[in-house]
PDB file of C-alpha atoms in Angstrom:
ATOM      1  CA  MET A   1      -8.695 -36.879  65.519  1.00  0.00           C
ATOM      2  CA  LEU A   2      -7.586 -40.388  66.373  1.00  0.00           C
ATOM      3  CA  LYS A   3      -3.975 -40.712  67.469  1.00  0.00           C
ATOM      4  CA  THR A   4      -3.690 -44.514  67.344  1.00  0.00           C
ATOM      5  CA  PRO A   5      -4.462 -47.041  64.568  1.00  0.00           C
ATOM      6  CA  ILE A   6      -7.984 -48.446  64.421  1.00  0.00           C
ATOM      7  CA  HIS A   7      -8.919 -51.833  62.973  1.00  0.00           C
ATOM      8  CA  LEU A   8     -12.128 -53.636  61.995  1.00  0.00           C
ATOM      9  CA  THR A   9     -12.223 -57.428  62.370  1.00  0.00           C
ATOM     10  CA  GLU A  10     -15.058 -59.855  61.649  1.00  0.00           C
ATOM     11  CA  HIS A  11     -16.274 -63.203  62.968  1.00  0.00           C
ATOM     12  CA  ILE A  12     -18.737 -65.416  61.049  1.00  0.00           C
ATOM     13  CA  VAL A  13     -21.435 -66.960  63.272  1.00  0.00           C
ATOM     14  CA  PHE A  14     -23.874 -68.372  60.673  1.00  0.00           C
ATOM     15  CA  THR A  15     -23.387 -69.713  57.138  1.00  0.00           C
ATOM     16  CA  ASN A  16     -25.289 -71.735  54.552  1.00  0.00           C
ATOM     17  CA  GLU A  17     -23.802 -74.863  56.110  1.00  0.00           C
ATOM     18  CA  ASP A  18     -25.606 -74.077  59.372  1.00  0.00           C
ATOM     19  CA  SER A  19     -29.000 -74.061  57.647  1.00  0.00           C
ATOM     20  CA  ARG A  20     -31.391 -76.995  57.376  1.00  0.00           C
ATOM     21  CA  PHE A  21     -32.363 -75.715  53.955  1.00  0.00           C
ATOM     22  CA  LYS A  22     -30.556 -74.922  50.713  1.00  0.00           C
ATOM     23  CA  GLU A  23     -32.607 -71.789  50.116  1.00  0.00           C
ATOM     24  CA  TYR A  24     -33.501 -69.313  52.831  1.00  0.00           C
ATOM     25  CA  SER A  25     -33.722 -65.582  53.525  1.00  0.00           C
ATOM     26  CA  ILE A  26     -32.443 -64.010  56.724  1.00  0.00           C
ATOM     27  CA  ARG A  27     -34.889 -61.314  57.788  1.00  0.00           C
ATOM     28  CA  ASP A  28     -33.224 -60.105  60.975  1.00  0.00           C
ATOM     29  CA  ALA A  29     -30.544 -61.100  63.473  1.00  0.00           C
ATOM     30  CA  ASP A  30     -29.450 -60.263  67.002  1.00  0.00           C
ATOM     31  CA  TRP A  31     -26.483 -61.144  69.176  1.00  0.00           C
ATOM     32  CA  GLN A  32     -25.633 -60.953  72.856  1.00  0.00           C
ATOM     33  CA  ASP A  33     -22.377 -62.291  74.262  1.00  0.00           C
ATOM     34  CA  GLN A  34     -24.131 -64.124  77.101  1.00  0.00           C
ATOM     35  CA  ASN A  35     -27.027 -65.470  75.012  1.00  0.00           C
ATOM     36  CA  GLY A  36     -25.642 -66.042  71.515  1.00  0.00           C
ATOM     37  CA  LEU A  37     -27.328 -65.693  68.114  1.00  0.00           C
ATOM     38  CA  ALA A  38     -31.029 -65.217  67.360  1.00  0.00           C
ATOM     39  CA  LEU A  39     -32.331 -65.202  63.770  1.00  0.00           C
ATOM     40  CA  ALA A  40     -35.606 -64.604  61.963  1.00  0.00           C
ATOM     41  CA  ILE A  41     -35.610 -66.637  58.733  1.00  0.00           C
ATOM     42  CA  SER A  42     -38.106 -67.058  55.903  1.00  0.00           C
ATOM     43  CA  ILE A  43     -38.192 -70.215  53.769  1.00  0.00           C
ATOM     44  CA  LYS A  44     -40.736 -70.692  50.982  1.00  0.00           C
ATOM     45  CA  GLY A  45     -43.470 -68.775  52.769  1.00  0.00           C
ATOM     46  CA  ARG A  46     -42.725 -70.248  56.205  1.00  0.00           C
ATOM     47  CA  SER A  47     -41.248 -68.259  59.080  1.00  0.00           C
ATOM     48  CA  TRP A  48     -38.668 -69.642  61.506  1.00  0.00           C
ATOM     49  CA  ILE A  49     -36.709 -68.388  64.475  1.00  0.00           C
ATOM     50  CA  VAL A  50     -33.270 -69.858  65.064  1.00  0.00           C
ATOM     51  CA  ILE A  51     -31.847 -69.627  68.573  1.00  0.00           C
ATOM     52  CA  ASN A  52     -28.268 -70.871  68.752  1.00  0.00           C
ATOM     53  CA  SER A  53     -28.813 -73.525  66.039  1.00  0.00           C
ATOM     54  CA  GLU A  54     -32.234 -74.547  67.411  1.00  0.00           C
ATOM     55  CA  TRP A  55     -34.836 -74.174  64.615  1.00  0.00           C
ATOM     56  CA  ILE A  56     -38.330 -73.273  65.851  1.00  0.00           C
ATOM     57  CA  PRO A  57     -41.413 -72.502  63.718  1.00  0.00           C
ATOM     58  CA  SER A  58     -42.246 -68.841  64.267  1.00  0.00           C
ATOM     59  CA  PRO A  59     -45.562 -68.162  66.028  1.00  0.00           C
ATOM     60  CA  ILE A  60     -46.086 -65.087  63.834  1.00  0.00           C
ATOM     61  CA  LYS A  61     -46.382 -65.163  60.047  1.00  0.00           C
ATOM     62  CA  ASP A  62     -44.396 -62.088  59.071  1.00  0.00           C
ATOM     63  CA  ASP A  63     -41.792 -62.041  56.294  1.00  0.00           C
ATOM     64  CA  SER A  64     -39.732 -59.260  57.860  1.00  0.00           C
ATOM     65  CA  PRO A  65     -40.013 -59.097  61.666  1.00  0.00           C
ATOM     66  CA  PHE A  66     -37.518 -57.585  64.084  1.00  0.00           C
ATOM     67  CA  ILE A  67     -35.920 -60.121  66.418  1.00  0.00           C
ATOM     68  CA  ARG A  68     -34.181 -59.066  69.642  1.00  0.00           C
ATOM     69  CA  TRP A  69     -32.902 -60.703  72.797  1.00  0.00           C
ATOM     70  CA  ILE A  70     -34.665 -59.475  75.947  1.00  0.00           C
ATOM     71  CA  ASP A  71     -32.701 -61.611  78.398  1.00  0.00           C
ATOM     72  CA  GLN A  72     -31.372 -65.166  78.659  1.00  0.00           C
ATOM     73  CA  ASP A  73     -34.919 -66.585  78.784  1.00  0.00           C
ATOM     74  CA  ARG A  74     -36.868 -64.368  76.372  1.00  0.00           C
ATOM     75  CA  ILE A  75     -36.876 -63.299  72.727  1.00  0.00           C
ATOM     76  CA  LEU A  76     -38.751 -60.348  71.202  1.00  0.00           C
ATOM     77  CA  LEU A  77     -40.497 -60.476  67.807  1.00  0.00           C
ATOM     78  CA  VAL A  78     -41.987 -57.283  66.376  1.00  0.00           C
ATOM     79  CA  GLN A  79     -44.048 -56.884  63.193  1.00  0.00           C
ATOM     80  CA  ARG A  80     -43.427 -53.682  61.240  1.00  0.00           C
ATOM     81  CA  ARG A  81     -47.041 -53.188  60.158  1.00  0.00           C
ATOM     82  CA  SER A  82     -50.281 -53.650  62.060  1.00  0.00           C
ATOM     83  CA  GLY A  83     -53.937 -52.664  61.863  1.00  0.00           C
ATOM     84  CA  ARG A  84     -55.689 -50.636  64.510  1.00  0.00           C
ATOM     85  CA  PHE A  85     -55.269 -52.282  67.931  1.00  0.00           C
ATOM     86  CA  GLU A  86     -53.761 -55.392  66.265  1.00  0.00           C
ATOM     87  CA  LYS A  87     -51.009 -56.913  68.414  1.00  0.00           C
ATOM     88  CA  ASN A  88     -47.605 -56.693  66.768  1.00  0.00           C
ATOM     89  CA  VAL A  89     -45.136 -57.068  69.652  1.00  0.00           C
ATOM     90  CA  PHE A  90     -44.599 -60.601  70.935  1.00  0.00           C
ATOM     91  CA  ILE A  91     -42.490 -61.850  73.848  1.00  0.00           C
ATOM     92  CA  LEU A  92     -41.419 -65.495  73.443  1.00  0.00           C
ATOM     93  CA  ASN A  93     -39.724 -68.038  75.653  1.00  0.00           C
ATOM     94  CA  LEU A  94     -36.875 -70.083  74.187  1.00  0.00           C
ATOM     95  CA  SER A  95     -39.326 -72.780  73.074  1.00  0.00           C
ATOM     96  CA  GLY A  96     -41.019 -70.249  70.796  1.00  0.00           C
ATOM     97  CA  GLU A  97     -44.171 -69.913  72.912  1.00  0.00           C
ATOM     98  CA  ILE A  98     -45.749 -66.464  73.205  1.00  0.00           C
ATOM     99  CA  THR A  99     -45.773 -65.337  76.838  1.00  0.00           C
ATOM    100  CA  GLY A 100     -46.848 -61.737  76.236  1.00  0.00           C
ATOM    101  CA  SER A 101     -48.044 -59.474  73.432  1.00  0.00           C
ATOM    102  CA  PHE A 102     -49.336 -55.958  72.794  1.00  0.00           C
ATOM    103  CA  HIS A 103     -50.098 -53.358  70.112  1.00  0.00           C
ATOM    104  CA  ALA A 104     -47.318 -50.823  69.486  1.00  0.00           C
ATOM    105  CA  GLY A 105     -48.659 -48.951  66.461  1.00  0.00           C
ATOM    106  CA  ASP A 106     -48.065 -49.160  62.725  1.00  0.00           C
ATOM    107  CA  ALA A 107     -45.014 -48.301  60.568  1.00  0.00           C
ATOM    108  CA  ILE A 108     -42.234 -49.407  62.920  1.00  0.00           C
ATOM    109  CA  GLU A 109     -38.764 -48.262  61.861  1.00  0.00           C
ATOM    110  CA  ASP A 110     -36.437 -49.758  64.486  1.00  0.00           C
ATOM    111  CA  VAL A 111     -36.520 -51.728  67.733  1.00  0.00           C
ATOM    112  CA  VAL A 112     -34.119 -51.884  70.689  1.00  0.00           C
ATOM    113  CA  ALA A 113     -34.644 -53.940  73.854  1.00  0.00           C
ATOM    114  CA  GLY A 114     -32.990 -53.165  77.181  1.00  0.00           C
ATOM    115  CA  PRO A 115     -33.525 -53.644  80.923  1.00  0.00           C
ATOM    116  CA  GLU A 116     -35.603 -50.448  80.921  1.00  0.00           C
ATOM    117  CA  GLY A 117     -38.055 -51.810  78.319  1.00  0.00           C
ATOM    118  CA  ILE A 118     -38.643 -51.888  74.564  1.00  0.00           C
ATOM    119  CA  TRP A 119     -37.733 -48.860  72.443  1.00  0.00           C
ATOM    120  CA  ILE A 120     -39.703 -48.490  69.189  1.00  0.00           C
ATOM    121  CA  SER A 121     -39.327 -45.782  66.535  1.00  0.00           C
ATOM    122  CA  TYR A 122     -41.635 -45.092  63.588  1.00  0.00           C
ATOM    123  CA  TYR A 123     -41.066 -43.931  60.026  1.00  0.00           C
ATOM    124  CA  TYR A 124     -42.759 -40.691  59.001  1.00  0.00           C
ATOM    125  CA  GLY A 125     -44.484 -40.684  62.375  1.00  0.00           C
ATOM    126  CA  GLY A 126     -45.409 -37.017  62.050  1.00  0.00           C
ATOM    127  CA  PHE A 127     -47.873 -37.949  59.325  1.00  0.00           C
ATOM    128  CA  ARG A 128     -49.534 -40.693  61.389  1.00  0.00           C
ATOM    129  CA  LYS A 129     -51.973 -40.841  64.281  1.00  0.00           C
ATOM    130  CA  GLY A 130     -51.662 -42.434  67.696  1.00  0.00           C
ATOM    131  CA  LEU A 131     -48.419 -43.949  68.942  1.00  0.00           C
ATOM    132  CA  PRO A 132     -46.445 -43.459  65.674  1.00  0.00           C
ATOM    133  CA  ASN A 133     -47.004 -39.701  65.981  1.00  0.00           C
ATOM    134  CA  GLU A 134     -44.757 -39.804  69.061  1.00  0.00           C
ATOM    135  CA  LYS A 135     -41.794 -40.725  66.761  1.00  0.00           C
ATOM    136  CA  LEU A 136     -40.152 -42.755  69.585  1.00  0.00           C
ATOM    137  CA  VAL A 137     -41.775 -44.677  72.463  1.00  0.00           C
ATOM    138  CA  LEU A 138     -40.352 -46.716  75.333  1.00  0.00           C
ATOM    139  CA  PHE A 139     -42.738 -49.524  76.317  1.00  0.00           C
ATOM    140  CA  GLY A 140     -42.711 -51.615  79.451  1.00  0.00           C
ATOM    141  CA  MET A 141     -42.875 -55.388  79.027  1.00  0.00           C
ATOM    142  CA  ASN A 142     -46.606 -55.103  79.776  1.00  0.00           C
ATOM    143  CA  GLY A 143     -47.078 -52.900  76.703  1.00  0.00           C
ATOM    144  CA  LEU A 144     -47.702 -49.648  78.576  1.00  0.00           C
ATOM    145  CA  PRO A 145     -45.773 -46.576  77.354  1.00  0.00           C
ATOM    146  CA  ILE A 146     -43.133 -45.399  79.822  1.00  0.00           C
ATOM    147  CA  PHE A 147     -41.656 -42.578  77.757  1.00  0.00           C
ATOM    148  CA  ARG A 148     -42.807 -40.758  74.592  1.00  0.00           C
ATOM    149  CA  TYR A 149     -40.617 -38.436  72.536  1.00  0.00           C
ATOM    150  CA  GLU A 150     -43.237 -35.841  71.637  1.00  0.00           C
ATOM    151  CA  SER A 151     -45.263 -35.873  74.873  1.00  0.00           C
ATOM    152  CA  ASP A 152     -42.573 -36.255  77.537  1.00  0.00           C
ATOM    153  CA  LEU A 153     -39.657 -34.095  76.328  1.00  0.00           C
ATOM    154  CA  PRO A 154     -40.271 -30.387  77.005  1.00  0.00           C
ATOM    155  CA  GLU A 155     -37.515 -29.236  74.618  1.00  0.00           C
ATOM    156  CA  LYS A 156     -36.484 -31.276  71.607  1.00  0.00           C
ATOM    157  CA  PRO A 157     -35.588 -30.990  67.924  1.00  0.00           C
ATOM    158  CA  ASP A 158     -38.440 -31.402  65.470  1.00  0.00           C
ATOM    159  CA  ILE A 159     -37.778 -34.700  63.682  1.00  0.00           C
ATOM    160  CA  LEU A 160     -39.509 -36.257  60.712  1.00  0.00           C
ATOM    161  CA  GLU A 161     -38.021 -39.754  60.891  1.00  0.00           C
ATOM    162  CA  ILE A 162     -35.466 -41.672  62.970  1.00  0.00           C
ATOM    163  CA  LEU A 163     -32.954 -43.539  60.808  1.00  0.00           C
ATOM    164  CA  THR A 164     -31.645 -45.884  63.483  1.00  0.00           C
ATOM    165  CA  LEU A 165     -31.495 -46.550  67.231  1.00  0.00           C
ATOM    166  CA  VAL A 166     -28.782 -48.022  69.445  1.00  0.00           C
ATOM    167  CA  LYS A 167     -28.553 -48.685  73.175  1.00  0.00           C
ATOM    168  CA  GLY A 168     -26.479 -46.403  75.349  1.00  0.00           C
ATOM    169  CA  LYS A 169     -25.277 -46.904  78.889  1.00  0.00           C
ATOM    170  CA  GLU A 170     -27.839 -47.986  81.491  1.00  0.00           C
ATOM    171  CA  SER A 171     -31.284 -46.732  80.347  1.00  0.00           C
ATOM    172  CA  ALA A 172     -30.057 -44.285  77.689  1.00  0.00           C
ATOM    173  CA  ILE A 173     -30.924 -44.551  73.992  1.00  0.00           C
ATOM    174  CA  TRP A 174     -29.119 -42.950  71.050  1.00  0.00           C
ATOM    175  CA  LEU A 175     -30.932 -42.025  67.845  1.00  0.00           C
ATOM    176  CA  VAL A 176     -30.005 -40.633  64.446  1.00  0.00           C
ATOM    177  CA  PRO A 177     -32.884 -38.540  63.075  1.00  0.00           C
ATOM    178  CA  LEU A 178     -33.125 -37.775  59.368  1.00  0.00           C
ATOM    179  CA  LEU A 179     -31.079 -34.619  58.575  1.00  0.00           C
ATOM    180  CA  LYS A 180     -30.552 -33.912  62.290  1.00  0.00           C
ATOM    181  CA  PRO A 181     -27.713 -34.284  64.817  1.00  0.00           C
ATOM    182  CA  LEU A 182     -26.951 -37.325  66.955  1.00  0.00           C
ATOM    183  CA  VAL A 183     -29.327 -37.434  69.955  1.00  0.00           C
ATOM    184  CA  GLU A 184     -28.980 -39.097  73.375  1.00  0.00           C
ATOM    185  CA  ILE A 185     -32.051 -39.532  75.588  1.00  0.00           C
ATOM    186  CA  VAL A 186     -32.224 -40.621  79.234  1.00  0.00           C
ATOM    187  CA  PRO A 187     -35.911 -41.475  79.821  1.00  0.00           C
ATOM    188  CA  GLU A 188     -36.201 -41.308  83.611  1.00  0.00           C
ATOM    189  CA  GLU A 189     -34.607 -37.849  83.598  1.00  0.00           C
ATOM    190  CA  THR A 190     -36.608 -36.757  80.508  1.00  0.00           C
ATOM    191  CA  SER A 191     -33.308 -35.287  79.322  1.00  0.00           C
ATOM    192  CA  LEU A 192     -31.877 -34.917  75.840  1.00  0.00           C
ATOM    193  CA  ALA A 193     -28.392 -34.084  74.545  1.00  0.00           C
ATOM    194  CA  LEU A 194     -27.540 -33.063  70.952  1.00  0.00           C
ATOM    195  CA  TYR A 195     -24.233 -33.635  69.175  1.00  0.00           C
ATOM    196  CA  GLU A 196     -23.954 -31.788  65.859  1.00  0.00           C
ATOM    197  CA  HIS A 197     -21.112 -33.735  64.234  1.00  0.00           C
ATOM    198  CA  PRO A 198     -19.994 -35.623  62.215  1.00  0.00           C
ATOM    199  CA  ASN A 199     -21.708 -34.324  59.089  1.00  0.00           C
ATOM    200  CA  LEU A 200     -21.335 -37.678  57.292  1.00  0.00           C
ATOM    201  CA  LEU A 201     -23.687 -39.229  59.826  1.00  0.00           C
ATOM    202  CA  LYS A 202     -26.580 -37.127  58.525  1.00  0.00           C
ATOM    203  CA  SER A 203     -26.106 -38.317  54.936  1.00  0.00           C
ATOM    204  CA  GLY A 204     -27.850 -41.637  55.600  1.00  0.00           C
ATOM    205  CA  THR A 205     -26.761 -44.371  57.987  1.00  0.00           C
ATOM    206  CA  SER A 206     -27.973 -47.938  58.363  1.00  0.00           C
ATOM    207  CA  ALA A 207     -26.246 -48.597  61.685  1.00  0.00           C
ATOM    208  CA  VAL A 208     -24.630 -46.723  64.559  1.00  0.00           C
ATOM    209  CA  CYS A 209     -22.724 -47.795  67.668  1.00  0.00           C
ATOM    210  CA  ILE A 210     -21.659 -45.653  70.628  1.00  0.00           C
ATOM    211  CA  ARG A 211     -18.700 -46.708  72.750  1.00  0.00           C
ATOM    212  CA  GLY A 212     -16.929 -44.451  75.211  1.00  0.00           C
ATOM    213  CA  ASP A 213     -16.676 -41.032  73.581  1.00  0.00           C
ATOM    214  CA  PHE A 214     -16.703 -42.489  70.048  1.00  0.00           C
ATOM    215  CA  VAL A 215     -19.467 -42.947  67.507  1.00  0.00           C
ATOM    216  CA  TYR A 216     -19.097 -45.609  64.810  1.00  0.00           C
ATOM    217  CA  PHE A 217     -21.512 -45.646  61.899  1.00  0.00           C
ATOM    218  CA  VAL A 218     -22.137 -47.381  58.576  1.00  0.00           C
ATOM    219  CA  LEU A 219     -23.248 -45.367  55.545  1.00  0.00           C
ATOM    220  CA  GLU A 220     -26.259 -46.952  53.893  1.00  0.00           C
ATOM    221  CA  ASP A 221     -25.173 -46.409  50.282  1.00  0.00           C
ATOM    222  CA  THR A 222     -21.461 -47.295  50.416  1.00  0.00           C
ATOM    223  CA  LYS A 223     -21.409 -49.715  53.405  1.00  0.00           C
ATOM    224  CA  TRP A 224     -18.271 -47.980  54.674  1.00  0.00           C
ATOM    225  CA  CYS A 225     -17.862 -47.904  58.440  1.00  0.00           C
ATOM    226  CA  TYR A 226     -16.486 -44.724  60.036  1.00  0.00           C
ATOM    227  CA  ALA A 227     -15.149 -43.773  63.453  1.00  0.00           C
ATOM    228  CA  CYS A 228     -15.374 -40.339  65.018  1.00  0.00           C
ATOM    229  CA  ARG A 229     -14.962 -38.884  68.472  1.00  0.00           C
ATOM    230  CA  ILE A 230     -18.327 -37.514  69.561  1.00  0.00           C
ATOM    231  CA  GLY A 231     -18.486 -33.781  68.974  1.00  0.00           C
ATOM    232  CA  GLU A 232     -15.783 -33.734  66.283  1.00  0.00           C
ATOM    233  CA  GLU A 233     -16.516 -33.128  62.620  1.00  0.00           C
ATOM    234  CA  THR A 234     -14.004 -35.418  60.891  1.00  0.00           C
ATOM    235  CA  ALA A 235     -14.767 -39.143  60.649  1.00  0.00           C
ATOM    236  CA  GLN A 236     -12.161 -41.775  59.772  1.00  0.00           C
ATOM    237  CA  PRO A 237     -13.064 -44.665  57.426  1.00  0.00           C
ATOM    238  CA  ILE A 238     -12.122 -48.040  58.904  1.00  0.00           C
ATOM    239  CA  GLY A 239     -13.564 -50.655  56.521  1.00  0.00           C
ATOM    240  CA  LYS A 240     -16.708 -51.994  54.868  1.00  0.00           C
ATOM    241  CA  ILE A 241     -19.572 -53.801  56.584  1.00  0.00           C
ATOM    242  CA  LYS A 242     -21.632 -55.365  53.808  1.00  0.00           C
ATOM    243  CA  GLY A 243     -25.238 -56.457  54.082  1.00  0.00           C
ATOM    244  CA  GLU A 244     -27.868 -55.322  56.576  1.00  0.00           C
ATOM    245  CA  SER A 245     -26.039 -53.992  59.630  1.00  0.00           C
ATOM    246  CA  ARG A 246     -26.961 -52.804  63.098  1.00  0.00           C
ATOM    247  CA  GLY A 247     -25.000 -51.449  66.030  1.00  0.00           C
ATOM    248  CA  LEU A 248     -24.844 -53.424  69.272  1.00  0.00           C
ATOM    249  CA  ALA A 249     -25.137 -52.226  72.867  1.00  0.00           C
ATOM    250  CA  PRO A 250     -22.065 -51.074  74.846  1.00  0.00           C
ATOM    251  CA  THR A 251     -22.373 -54.188  77.033  1.00  0.00           C
ATOM    252  CA  GLU A 252     -21.312 -56.365  74.065  1.00  0.00           C
ATOM    253  CA  SER A 253     -17.762 -57.166  72.989  1.00  0.00           C
ATOM    254  CA  TYR A 254     -18.697 -56.777  69.311  1.00  0.00           C
ATOM    255  CA  HIS A 255     -19.713 -53.417  67.842  1.00  0.00           C
ATOM    256  CA  PHE A 256     -21.891 -54.452  64.867  1.00  0.00           C
ATOM    257  CA  ILE A 257     -23.890 -57.402  63.567  1.00  0.00           C
ATOM    258  CA  ALA A 258     -24.508 -57.744  59.811  1.00  0.00           C
ATOM    259  CA  PHE A 259     -26.192 -60.278  57.554  1.00  0.00           C
ATOM    260  CA  SER A 260     -26.783 -60.859  53.872  1.00  0.00           C
ATOM    261  CA  ASN A 261     -30.382 -61.641  53.072  1.00  0.00           C
ATOM    262  CA  VAL A 262     -30.608 -64.490  50.535  1.00  0.00           C
ATOM    263  CA  TRP A 263     -28.687 -67.708  51.383  1.00  0.00           C
ATOM    264  CA  GLY A 264     -26.615 -65.448  53.544  1.00  0.00           C
ATOM    265  CA  GLU A 265     -24.133 -65.335  56.367  1.00  0.00           C
ATOM    266  CA  VAL A 266     -24.200 -63.531  59.704  1.00  0.00           C
ATOM    267  CA  ARG A 267     -21.080 -61.697  60.810  1.00  0.00           C
ATOM    268  CA  LEU A 268     -20.041 -59.918  63.984  1.00  0.00           C
ATOM    269  CA  PHE A 269     -17.653 -56.974  63.746  1.00  0.00           C
ATOM    270  CA  HIS A 270     -15.252 -55.751  66.403  1.00  0.00           C
ATOM    271  CA  ILE A 271     -13.473 -52.405  66.311  1.00  0.00           C
ATOM    272  CA  ASP A 272     -10.043 -52.295  67.896  1.00  0.00           C
ATOM    273  CA  ASN A 273      -9.628 -48.703  69.066  1.00  0.00           C
ATOM    274  CA  LYS A 274      -7.289 -48.173  72.010  1.00  0.00           C
ATOM    275  CA  GLU A 275      -8.673 -44.660  72.502  1.00  0.00           C
ATOM    276  CA  GLU A 276     -12.287 -45.846  72.843  1.00  0.00           C
ATOM    277  CA  ASN A 277     -12.440 -45.961  76.618  1.00  0.00           C
ATOM    278  CA  PHE A 278      -9.453 -43.758  77.395  1.00  0.00           C
ATOM    279  CA  LEU A 279     -11.528 -40.864  78.707  1.00  0.00           C
ATOM    280  CA  VAL A 280     -14.522 -42.823  80.036  1.00  0.00           C
TER     281      VAL A 280
END
């Protein structure tokens, strides 16, 4: 149980006034403290990427891509669907030019980029062939698999689908499988740790963030954000995060990014929890 008050504060980083257009749809968003805001936006059948207020025509024509910062010089765009051997992962420079691309399989559920590479999970991967059947794959920037959930972990829970991913410390990745516990994976050690609680987390989350020995998560149906010490059963509600939300890496000062789709805004959320790093 938490012994000190916990607060959720928000900061707006994109509004309708920041758009060149009166009508637009935000498809995805990413934030890094050092690099700023990156957006994927769709406007009347045209796709744009917006990098810190710089509007660039997207080199891929996808209505709902993932967009992620790789580093201060590169952006990642990933298409959810692809045909056999069709490239659907694209590395861009800040001018929007494609500098690398590869095929990562069909039916992509979530994407996380880190210094160790590009993490990609798949929905209902157990019913698919090839890379999606691995459920979770870590790719190098050259497109070669570095780590595969099914092939490289000797002991692991049987999972049907991964609801969401979030970066952990260094090379670690955290995942929330459907109807399963919270899972932490360290790829170079091919190690896995399971955390059974909190039970609310298994009921359907759209976003999760791990900081210190705390897990914060947003329930998909109610949009309520909860805080819980890892390994404890009881989670404390701390406020609502409306829109499409995603947890940010522990290197960031904000915990969550969220956006509303049509003519929407982008918000960053910070959780003030004095106990967060007390035992770290």
